C-alpha positions as a Python dict, from the first residue, in 0.01 Angstrom:
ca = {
    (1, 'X'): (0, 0, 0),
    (2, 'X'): (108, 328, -35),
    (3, 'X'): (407, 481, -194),
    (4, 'X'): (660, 735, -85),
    (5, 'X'): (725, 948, -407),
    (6, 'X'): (812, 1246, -197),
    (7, 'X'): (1096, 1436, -376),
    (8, 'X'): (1236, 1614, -118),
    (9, 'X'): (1243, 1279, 105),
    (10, 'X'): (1441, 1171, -203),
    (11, 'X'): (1700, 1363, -254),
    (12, 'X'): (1794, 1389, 118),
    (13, 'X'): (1882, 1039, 73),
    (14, 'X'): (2051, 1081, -185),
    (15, 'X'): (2233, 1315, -2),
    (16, 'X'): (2274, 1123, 244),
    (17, 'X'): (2406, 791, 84),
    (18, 'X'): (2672, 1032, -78),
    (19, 'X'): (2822, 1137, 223),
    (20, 'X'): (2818, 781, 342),
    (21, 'X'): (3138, 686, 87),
    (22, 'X'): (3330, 952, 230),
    (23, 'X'): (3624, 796, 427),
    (24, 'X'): (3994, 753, 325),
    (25, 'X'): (3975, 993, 60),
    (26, 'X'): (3844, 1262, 278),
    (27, 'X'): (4051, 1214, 578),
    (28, 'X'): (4391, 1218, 371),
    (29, 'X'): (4296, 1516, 161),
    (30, 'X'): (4185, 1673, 501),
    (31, 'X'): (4562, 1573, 651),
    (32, 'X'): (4710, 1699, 312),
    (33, 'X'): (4659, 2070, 410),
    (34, 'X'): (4874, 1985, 722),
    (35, 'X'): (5120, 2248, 914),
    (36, 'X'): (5380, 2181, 632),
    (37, 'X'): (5108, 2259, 365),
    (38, 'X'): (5008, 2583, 553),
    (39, 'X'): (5349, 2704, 585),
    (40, 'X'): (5429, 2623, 216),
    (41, 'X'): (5105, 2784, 49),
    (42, 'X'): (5150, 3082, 283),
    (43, 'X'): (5510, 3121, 185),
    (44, 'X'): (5441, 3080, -151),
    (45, 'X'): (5211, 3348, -175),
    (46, 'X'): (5422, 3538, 76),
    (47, 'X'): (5742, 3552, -182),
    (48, 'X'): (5548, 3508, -522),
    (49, 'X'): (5233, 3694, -506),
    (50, 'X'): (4960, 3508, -747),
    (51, 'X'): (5278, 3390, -907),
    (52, 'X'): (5168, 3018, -823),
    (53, 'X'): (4807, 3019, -811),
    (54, 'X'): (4825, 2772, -1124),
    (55, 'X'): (4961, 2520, -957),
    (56, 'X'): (4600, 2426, -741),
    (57, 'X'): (4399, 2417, -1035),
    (58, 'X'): (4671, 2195, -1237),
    (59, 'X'): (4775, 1954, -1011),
    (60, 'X'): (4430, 1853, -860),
    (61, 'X'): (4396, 1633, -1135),
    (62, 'X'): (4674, 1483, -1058),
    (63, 'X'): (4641, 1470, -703),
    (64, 'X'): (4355, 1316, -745),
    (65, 'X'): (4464, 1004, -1014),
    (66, 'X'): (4766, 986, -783),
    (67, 'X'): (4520, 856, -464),
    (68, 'X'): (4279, 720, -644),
    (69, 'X'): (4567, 491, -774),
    (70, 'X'): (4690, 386, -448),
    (71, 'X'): (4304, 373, -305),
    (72, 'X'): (4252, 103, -542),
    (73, 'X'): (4580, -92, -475),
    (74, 'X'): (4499, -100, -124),
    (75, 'X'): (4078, -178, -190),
    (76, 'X'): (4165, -460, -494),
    (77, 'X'): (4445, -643, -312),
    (78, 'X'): (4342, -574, 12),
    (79, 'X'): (4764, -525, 117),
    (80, 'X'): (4904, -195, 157),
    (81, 'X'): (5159, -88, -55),
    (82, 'X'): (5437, -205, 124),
    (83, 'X'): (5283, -529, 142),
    (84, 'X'): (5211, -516, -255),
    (85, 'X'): (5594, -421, -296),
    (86, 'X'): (5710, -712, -49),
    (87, 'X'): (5474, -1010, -234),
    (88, 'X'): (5561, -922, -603),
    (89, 'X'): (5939, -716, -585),
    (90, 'X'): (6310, -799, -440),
    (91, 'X'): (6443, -709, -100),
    (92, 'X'): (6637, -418, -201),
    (93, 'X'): (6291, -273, -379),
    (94, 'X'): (6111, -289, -61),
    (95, 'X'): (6322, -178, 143),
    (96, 'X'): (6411, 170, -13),
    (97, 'X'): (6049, 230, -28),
    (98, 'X'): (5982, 139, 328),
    (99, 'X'): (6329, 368, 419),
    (100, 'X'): (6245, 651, 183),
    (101, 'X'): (5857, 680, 363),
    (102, 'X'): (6002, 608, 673),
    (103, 'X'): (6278, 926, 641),
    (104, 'X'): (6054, 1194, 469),
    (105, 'X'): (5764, 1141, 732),
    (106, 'X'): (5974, 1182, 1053),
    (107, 'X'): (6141, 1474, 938),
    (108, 'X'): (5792, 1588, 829),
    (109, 'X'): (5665, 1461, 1211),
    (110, 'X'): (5947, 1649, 1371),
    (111, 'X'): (5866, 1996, 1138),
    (112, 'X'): (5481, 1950, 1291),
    (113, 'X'): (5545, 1919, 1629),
    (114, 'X'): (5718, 2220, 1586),
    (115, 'X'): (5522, 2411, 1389),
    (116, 'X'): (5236, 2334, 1653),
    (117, 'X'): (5489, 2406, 1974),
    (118, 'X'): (5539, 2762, 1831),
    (119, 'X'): (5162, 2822, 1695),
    (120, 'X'): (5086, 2735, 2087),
    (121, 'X'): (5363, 2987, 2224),
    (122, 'X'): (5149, 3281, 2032),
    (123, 'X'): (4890, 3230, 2265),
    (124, 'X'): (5098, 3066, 2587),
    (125, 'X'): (5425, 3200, 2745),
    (126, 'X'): (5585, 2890, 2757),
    (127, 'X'): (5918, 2747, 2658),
    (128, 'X'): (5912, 2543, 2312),
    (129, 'X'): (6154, 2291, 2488),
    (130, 'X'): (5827, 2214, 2721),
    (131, 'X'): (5516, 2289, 2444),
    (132, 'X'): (5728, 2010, 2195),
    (133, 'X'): (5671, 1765, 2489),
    (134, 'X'): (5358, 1800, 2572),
    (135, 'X'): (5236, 1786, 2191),
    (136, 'X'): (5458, 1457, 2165),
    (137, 'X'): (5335, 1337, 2475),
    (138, 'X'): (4966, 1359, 2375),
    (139, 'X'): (4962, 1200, 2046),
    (140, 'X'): (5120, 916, 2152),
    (141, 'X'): (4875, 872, 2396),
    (142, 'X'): (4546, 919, 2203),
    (143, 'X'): (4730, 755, 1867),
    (144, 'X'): (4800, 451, 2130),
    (145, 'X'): (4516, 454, 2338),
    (146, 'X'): (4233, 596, 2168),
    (147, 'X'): (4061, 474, 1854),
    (148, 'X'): (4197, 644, 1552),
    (149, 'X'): (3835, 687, 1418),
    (150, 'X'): (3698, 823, 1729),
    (151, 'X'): (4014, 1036, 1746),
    (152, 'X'): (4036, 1157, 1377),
    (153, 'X'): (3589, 1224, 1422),
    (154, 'X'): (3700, 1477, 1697),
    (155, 'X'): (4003, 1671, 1512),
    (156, 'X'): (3755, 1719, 1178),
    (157, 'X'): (3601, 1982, 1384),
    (158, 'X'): (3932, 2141, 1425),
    (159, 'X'): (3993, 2139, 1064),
    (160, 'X'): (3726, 2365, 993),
    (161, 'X'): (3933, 2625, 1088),
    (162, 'X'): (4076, 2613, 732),
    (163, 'X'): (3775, 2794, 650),
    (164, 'X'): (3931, 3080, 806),
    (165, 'X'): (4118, 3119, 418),
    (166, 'X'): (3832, 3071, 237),
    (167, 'X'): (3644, 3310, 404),
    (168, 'X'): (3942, 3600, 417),
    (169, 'X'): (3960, 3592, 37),
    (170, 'X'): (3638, 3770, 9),
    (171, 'X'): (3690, 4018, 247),
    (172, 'X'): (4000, 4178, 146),
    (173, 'X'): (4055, 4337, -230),
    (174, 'X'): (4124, 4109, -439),
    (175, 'X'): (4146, 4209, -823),
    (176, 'X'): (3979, 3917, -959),
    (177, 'X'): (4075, 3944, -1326),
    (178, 'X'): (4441, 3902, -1258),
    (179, 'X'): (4335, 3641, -983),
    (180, 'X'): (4162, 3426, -1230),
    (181, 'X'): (4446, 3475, -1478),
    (182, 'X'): (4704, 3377, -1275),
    (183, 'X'): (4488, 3069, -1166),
    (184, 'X'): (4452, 2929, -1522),
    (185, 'X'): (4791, 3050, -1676),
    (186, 'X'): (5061, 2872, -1577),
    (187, 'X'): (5428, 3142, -1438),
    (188, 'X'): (5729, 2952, -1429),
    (189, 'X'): (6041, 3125, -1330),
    (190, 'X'): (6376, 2900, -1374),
    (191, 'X'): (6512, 3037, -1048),
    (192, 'X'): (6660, 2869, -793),
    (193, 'X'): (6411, 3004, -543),
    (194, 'X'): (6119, 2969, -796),
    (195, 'X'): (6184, 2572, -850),
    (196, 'X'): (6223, 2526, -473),
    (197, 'X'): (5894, 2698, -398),
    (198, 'X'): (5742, 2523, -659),
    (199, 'X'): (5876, 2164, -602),
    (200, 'X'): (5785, 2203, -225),
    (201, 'X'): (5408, 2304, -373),
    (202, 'X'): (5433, 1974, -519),
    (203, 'X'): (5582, 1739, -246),
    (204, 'X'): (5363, 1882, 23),
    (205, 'X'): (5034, 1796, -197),
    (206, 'X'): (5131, 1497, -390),
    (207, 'X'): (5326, 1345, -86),
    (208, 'X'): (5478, 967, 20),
    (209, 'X'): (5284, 938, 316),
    (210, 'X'): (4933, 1006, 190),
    (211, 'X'): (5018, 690, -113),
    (212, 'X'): (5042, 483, 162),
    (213, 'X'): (4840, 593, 379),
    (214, 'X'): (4529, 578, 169),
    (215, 'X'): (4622, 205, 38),
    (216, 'X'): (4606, 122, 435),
    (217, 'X'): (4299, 272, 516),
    (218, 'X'): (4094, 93, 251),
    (219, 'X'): (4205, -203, 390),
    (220, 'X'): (4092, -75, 718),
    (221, 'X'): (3744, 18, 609),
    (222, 'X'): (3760, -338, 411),
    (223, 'X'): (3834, -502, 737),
    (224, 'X'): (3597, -311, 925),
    (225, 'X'): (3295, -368, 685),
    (226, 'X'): (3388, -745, 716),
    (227, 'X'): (3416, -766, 360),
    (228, 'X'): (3750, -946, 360),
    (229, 'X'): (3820, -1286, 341),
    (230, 'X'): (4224, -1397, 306),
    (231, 'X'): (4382, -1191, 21),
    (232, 'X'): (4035, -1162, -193),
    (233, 'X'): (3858, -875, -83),
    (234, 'X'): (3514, -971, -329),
    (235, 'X'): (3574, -603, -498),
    (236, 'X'): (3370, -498, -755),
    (237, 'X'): (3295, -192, -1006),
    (238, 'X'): (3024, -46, -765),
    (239, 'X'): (3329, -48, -475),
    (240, 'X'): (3576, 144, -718),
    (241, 'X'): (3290, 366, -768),
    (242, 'X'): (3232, 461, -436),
    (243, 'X'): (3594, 493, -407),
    (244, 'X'): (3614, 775, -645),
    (245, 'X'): (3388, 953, -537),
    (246, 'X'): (3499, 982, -154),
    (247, 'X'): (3889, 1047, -323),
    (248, 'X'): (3791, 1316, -596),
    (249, 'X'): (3561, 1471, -287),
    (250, 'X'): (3872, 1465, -54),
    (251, 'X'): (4144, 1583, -334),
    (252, 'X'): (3898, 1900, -464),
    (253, 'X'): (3828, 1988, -97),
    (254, 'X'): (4222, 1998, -36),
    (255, 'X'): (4316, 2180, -333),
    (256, 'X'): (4030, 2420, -323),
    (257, 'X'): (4172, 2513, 48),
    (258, 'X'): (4527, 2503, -73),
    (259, 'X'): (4447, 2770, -390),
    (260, 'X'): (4298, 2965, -93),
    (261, 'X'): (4593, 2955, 142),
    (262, 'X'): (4841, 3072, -187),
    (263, 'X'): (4574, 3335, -260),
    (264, 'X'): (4552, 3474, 108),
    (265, 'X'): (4911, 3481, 164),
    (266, 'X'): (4942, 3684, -192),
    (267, 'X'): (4698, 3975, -106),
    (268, 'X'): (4782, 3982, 262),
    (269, 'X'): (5130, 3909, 288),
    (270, 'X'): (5308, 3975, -34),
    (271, 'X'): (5100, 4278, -116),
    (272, 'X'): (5206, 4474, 274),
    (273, 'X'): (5601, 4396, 122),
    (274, 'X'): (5573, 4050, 388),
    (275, 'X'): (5804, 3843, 126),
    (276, 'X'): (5949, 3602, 358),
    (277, 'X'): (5769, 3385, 653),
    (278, 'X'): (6012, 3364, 922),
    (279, 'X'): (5799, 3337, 1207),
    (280, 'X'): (5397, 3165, 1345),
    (281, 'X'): (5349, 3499, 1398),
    (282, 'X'): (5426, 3595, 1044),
    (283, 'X'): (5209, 3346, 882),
    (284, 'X'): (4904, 3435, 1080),
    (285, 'X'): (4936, 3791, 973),
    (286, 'X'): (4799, 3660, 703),
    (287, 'X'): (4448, 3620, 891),
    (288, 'X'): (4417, 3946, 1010),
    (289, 'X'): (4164, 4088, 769),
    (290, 'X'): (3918, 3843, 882),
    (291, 'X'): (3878, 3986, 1216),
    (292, 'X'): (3999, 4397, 1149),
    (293, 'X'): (3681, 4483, 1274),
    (294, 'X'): (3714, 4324, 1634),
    (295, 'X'): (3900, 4449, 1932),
    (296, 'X'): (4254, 4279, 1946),
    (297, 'X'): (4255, 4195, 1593),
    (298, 'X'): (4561, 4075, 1567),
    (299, 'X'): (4551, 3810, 1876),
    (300, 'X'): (4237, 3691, 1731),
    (301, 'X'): (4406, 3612, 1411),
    (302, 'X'): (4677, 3492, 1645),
    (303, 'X'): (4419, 3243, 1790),
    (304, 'X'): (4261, 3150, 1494),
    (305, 'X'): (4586, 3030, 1288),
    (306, 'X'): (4762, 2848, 1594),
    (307, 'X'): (4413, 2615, 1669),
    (308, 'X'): (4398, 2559, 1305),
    (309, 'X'): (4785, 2437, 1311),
    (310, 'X'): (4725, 2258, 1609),
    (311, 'X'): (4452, 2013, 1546),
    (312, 'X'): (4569, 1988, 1177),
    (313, 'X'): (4876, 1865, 1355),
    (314, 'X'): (4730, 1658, 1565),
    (315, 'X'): (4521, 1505, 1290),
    (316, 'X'): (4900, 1513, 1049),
    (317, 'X'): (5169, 1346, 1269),
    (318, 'X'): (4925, 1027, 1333),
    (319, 'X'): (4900, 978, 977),
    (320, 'X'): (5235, 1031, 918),
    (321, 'X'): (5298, 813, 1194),
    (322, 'X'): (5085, 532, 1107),
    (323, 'X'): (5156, 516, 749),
    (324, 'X'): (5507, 446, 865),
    (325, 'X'): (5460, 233, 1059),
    (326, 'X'): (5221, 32, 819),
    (327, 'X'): (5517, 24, 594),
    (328, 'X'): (5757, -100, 810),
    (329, 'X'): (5454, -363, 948),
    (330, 'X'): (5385, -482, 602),
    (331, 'X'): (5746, -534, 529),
    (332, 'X'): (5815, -770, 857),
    (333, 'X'): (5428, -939, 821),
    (334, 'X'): (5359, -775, 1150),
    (335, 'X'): (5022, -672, 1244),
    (336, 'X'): (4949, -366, 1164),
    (337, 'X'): (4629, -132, 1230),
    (338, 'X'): (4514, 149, 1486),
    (339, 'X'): (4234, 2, 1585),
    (340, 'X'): (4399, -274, 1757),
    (341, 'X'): (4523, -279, 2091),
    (342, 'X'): (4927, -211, 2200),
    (343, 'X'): (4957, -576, 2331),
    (344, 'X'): (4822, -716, 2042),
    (345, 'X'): (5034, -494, 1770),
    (346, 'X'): (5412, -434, 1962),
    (347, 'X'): (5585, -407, 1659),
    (348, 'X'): (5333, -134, 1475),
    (349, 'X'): (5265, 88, 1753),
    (350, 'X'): (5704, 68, 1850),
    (351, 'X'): (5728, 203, 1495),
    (352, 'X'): (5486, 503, 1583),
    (353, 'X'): (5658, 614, 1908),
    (354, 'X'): (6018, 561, 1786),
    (355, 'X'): (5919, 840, 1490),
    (356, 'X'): (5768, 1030, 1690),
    (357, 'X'): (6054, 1054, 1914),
    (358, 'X'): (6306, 1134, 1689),
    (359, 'X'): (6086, 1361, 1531),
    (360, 'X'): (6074, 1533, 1837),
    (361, 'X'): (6454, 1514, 1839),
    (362, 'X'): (6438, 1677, 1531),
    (363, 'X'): (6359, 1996, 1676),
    (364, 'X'): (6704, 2058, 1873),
    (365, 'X'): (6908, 2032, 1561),
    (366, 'X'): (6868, 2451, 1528),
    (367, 'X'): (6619, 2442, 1241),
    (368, 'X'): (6414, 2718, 1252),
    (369, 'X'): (6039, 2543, 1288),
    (370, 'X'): (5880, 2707, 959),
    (371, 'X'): (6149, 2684, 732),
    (372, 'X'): (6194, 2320, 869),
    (373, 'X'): (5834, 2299, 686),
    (374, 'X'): (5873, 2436, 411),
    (375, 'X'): (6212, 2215, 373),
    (376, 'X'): (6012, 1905, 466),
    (377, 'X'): (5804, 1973, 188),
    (378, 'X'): (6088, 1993, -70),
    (379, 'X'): (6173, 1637, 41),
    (380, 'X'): (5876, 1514, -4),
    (381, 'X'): (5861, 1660, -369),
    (382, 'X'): (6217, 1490, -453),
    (383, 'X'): (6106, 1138, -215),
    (384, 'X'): (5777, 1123, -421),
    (385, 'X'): (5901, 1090, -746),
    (386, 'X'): (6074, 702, -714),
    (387, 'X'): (5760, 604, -487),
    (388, 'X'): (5560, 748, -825),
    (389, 'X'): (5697, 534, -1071),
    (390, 'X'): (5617, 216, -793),
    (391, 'X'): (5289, 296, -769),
    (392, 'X'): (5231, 336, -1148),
    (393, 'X'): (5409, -23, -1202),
    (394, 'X'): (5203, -221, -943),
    (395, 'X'): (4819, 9, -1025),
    (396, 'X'): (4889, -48, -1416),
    (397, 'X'): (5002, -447, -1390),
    (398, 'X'): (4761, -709, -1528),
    (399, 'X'): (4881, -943, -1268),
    (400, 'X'): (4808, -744, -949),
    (401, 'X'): (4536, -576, -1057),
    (402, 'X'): (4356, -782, -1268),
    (403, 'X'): (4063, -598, -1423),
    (404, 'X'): (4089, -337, -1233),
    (405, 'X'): (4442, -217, -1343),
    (406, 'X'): (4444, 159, -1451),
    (407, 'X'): (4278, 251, -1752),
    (408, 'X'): (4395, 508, -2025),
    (409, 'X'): (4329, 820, -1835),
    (410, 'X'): (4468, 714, -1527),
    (411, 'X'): (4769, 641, -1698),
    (412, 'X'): (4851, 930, -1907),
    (413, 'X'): (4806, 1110, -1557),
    (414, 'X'): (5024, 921, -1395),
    (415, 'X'): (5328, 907, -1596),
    (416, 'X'): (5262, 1299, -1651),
    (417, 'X'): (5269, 1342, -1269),
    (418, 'X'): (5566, 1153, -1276),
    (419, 'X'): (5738, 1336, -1562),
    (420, 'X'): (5677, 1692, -1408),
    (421, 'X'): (5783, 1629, -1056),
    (422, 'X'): (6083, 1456, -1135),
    (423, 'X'): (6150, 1715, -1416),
    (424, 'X'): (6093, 1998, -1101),
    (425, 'X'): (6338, 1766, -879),
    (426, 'X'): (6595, 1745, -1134),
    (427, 'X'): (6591, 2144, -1259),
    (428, 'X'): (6590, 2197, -856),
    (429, 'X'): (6920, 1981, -827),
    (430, 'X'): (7033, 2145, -1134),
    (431, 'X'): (7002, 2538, -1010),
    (432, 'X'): (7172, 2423, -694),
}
């Protein structure tokens, strides 16, 4: 008998059994860096220069206890969080959480669709009434139709056009000694427009809808792997494991492209005297260094920006969607998952098109479409702070977590989390 020893062999499958963890924590860190993100980070950089670089390398920490929290609600009690909230709190409890998830990711729905309607009308001459439409259109037919995983496999590919930031940063001048300051010391201005800025930084990376969304999708996977059986999903340290690794991939990934984003819009934007993003076609100026060289630079930019708004949008508004509607479904004890069929899940996939909708409404009010982001954002910042303090209750509580309740270091990052962002809410309100 002869054995394999070869190295190489190894280490591709060790490679290879990394990758295989990746799931949840990947696809919501992906969604994370959604149209509202974009628009945020650009502005940011846009009206602050490296003002706010800090804020990437700070809160990925963070970030990252934040999910890995609500990963392990959802992978130990096999419930999302709504479900968690519904078996062990009062009425009244549950139903502002399901309300305030329910609010901030419409109005964040409604700010995608039409952040993607007017990437599209840089490229096509059409009217936004009609691009809106057709956006809503389609992703309630593949989020309805289609299998979510097969669906979410195919808009990856479009994500990759985030590398379009990575790639600009180190083509244009940068002066990397003040870059590198301004990414490990923290700038705090108590301004009105500073604080705003900042908490919308915040809410559109540590955000309602990616809490529960993560908690749902490990009880997808769960169900899926066939692991479950009633309420005890047979967890053990080797699962958490795994779990960490595919959300710490997923946050750094995010954050990495969101420092990028800040840092792009800083050297592009703010440094030509662009100080405010009123416009797609402001934001994507942003892009034109990467292609300078090529005929019709600036539709090429154009192009590039709008498909990378588009299929993050297409990949965003389901998971807003859906982790609405898993809220809402966990509340009522209806069933609740996108890989089941519309006759056999009414009440989850009524939740999904009646957000949608109104998120589409959204976009008549007379909200301009990127400052409707970068609003969304804010909301999510001030929403995120009361759904914080739930998930710290329920992830450090002996009795629904058992042995697997947070340890020290999840803690101290949690209730710091908690402690800034409602501190950045509150100085917010206060500036007002």
């Amino acid at each position: 008998m002869t054995l394999n020893n070869n190295p190489k062999r190894a280490k591709k499958k060790n490679i290879w059994k990394w990758f295989t963890v990746l799931g949840p924590g990947l696809t919501t860190g992906a969604a994370d860096d959604d149209p509202s993100g974009i628009a945020t980070y650009s502005q940011t950089g846009a009206q602050f220069g490296y003002g706010q670089l800090w804020t990437a390398l700070y809160m990925l920490p963070f970030m990252t206890a934040v999910q890995e929290a609500c990963a392990r609600i959802g992978l130990v009690t096999n419930k999302g969080i709504a479900a968690v909230v519904k078996e062990h709190y009062s009425k009244p409890v549950l139903y502002a959480v399901v309300g305030l998830v329910v609010v901030a990711n419409t109005i964040n729905i409604g700010a995608d669709i039409g952040a993607m309607a007017e990437a599209a009308n840089l490229l096509v001459p059409m009217p936004f009434v009609v691009l809106t439409l057709l956006f809503t259109v389609s992703i309630l037919l593949l989020e309805i139709f289609t299998s979510y995983r097969l669906y979410s496999k195919i808009l990856k590919w479009l994500a990759l056009t985030l590398l379009a930031y990575p790639i600009t940063i180190f083509i244009i001048h940068q002066d990397w000694p003040l870059v590198f300051k301004s990414s490990v010391i923290p700038h705090v201005e108590f301004t009105f427009a500073f604080l705003f800025i900042i908490t919308g930084v915040f809410g559109t990376t540590i955000t309602p809808y990616m809490f529960f969304w993560e908690a749902s999708q490990e009880v997808e996977e769960i169900k899926e792997k066939g692991h479950a059986d009633g309420n005890k999903t047979g967890v053990c340290w080797d699962d958490i494991h795994n779990m960490r690794k595919d959300n710490t991939a997923g946050m750094i990934i995010s954050e990495f492209t969101t420092w990028c984003i800040i840092l792009v819009g800083a050297a592009v934007l703010h440094q030509s005297g662009v100080k405010d993003i009123k416009t797609a076609a402001d934001a994507a100026k942003a892009l034109e260094p990467l292609v300078h060289s090529f005929p019709n630079a600036g539709f090429l930019a154009k192009l590039i920006f709008s498909i990378g708004i588009i299929g993050l949008g297409l990949l965003a508004v389901p998971v807003l969607s859906g982790s609405a509607a898993y809220a809402v479904s966990e509340a009522f004890s209806w069933k609740a998952s996108l890989n089941l069929k519309l006759k056999h899940a009414h009440g989850f996939y009524g939740v999904i098109t009646i957000a949608t909708l109104i998120g589409l409404i959204i976009n008549f009010v007379g909200i301009d479409p990127v400052k409707a982001l970068v609003y969304t954002a804010v909301l999510n910042g001030i929403a995120a702070v009361p759904l914080l303090f739930l998930v710290i209750k329920i992830s450090t509580s002996d009795k629904i977590m058992g042995e697997y309740k947070s340890g020290w270091l999840s803690k101290a990052l949690l209730w710091i989390t908690f402690l800034v962002m409602g501190g950045a809410a509150v100085a917010l309100l206060f500036t007002i």
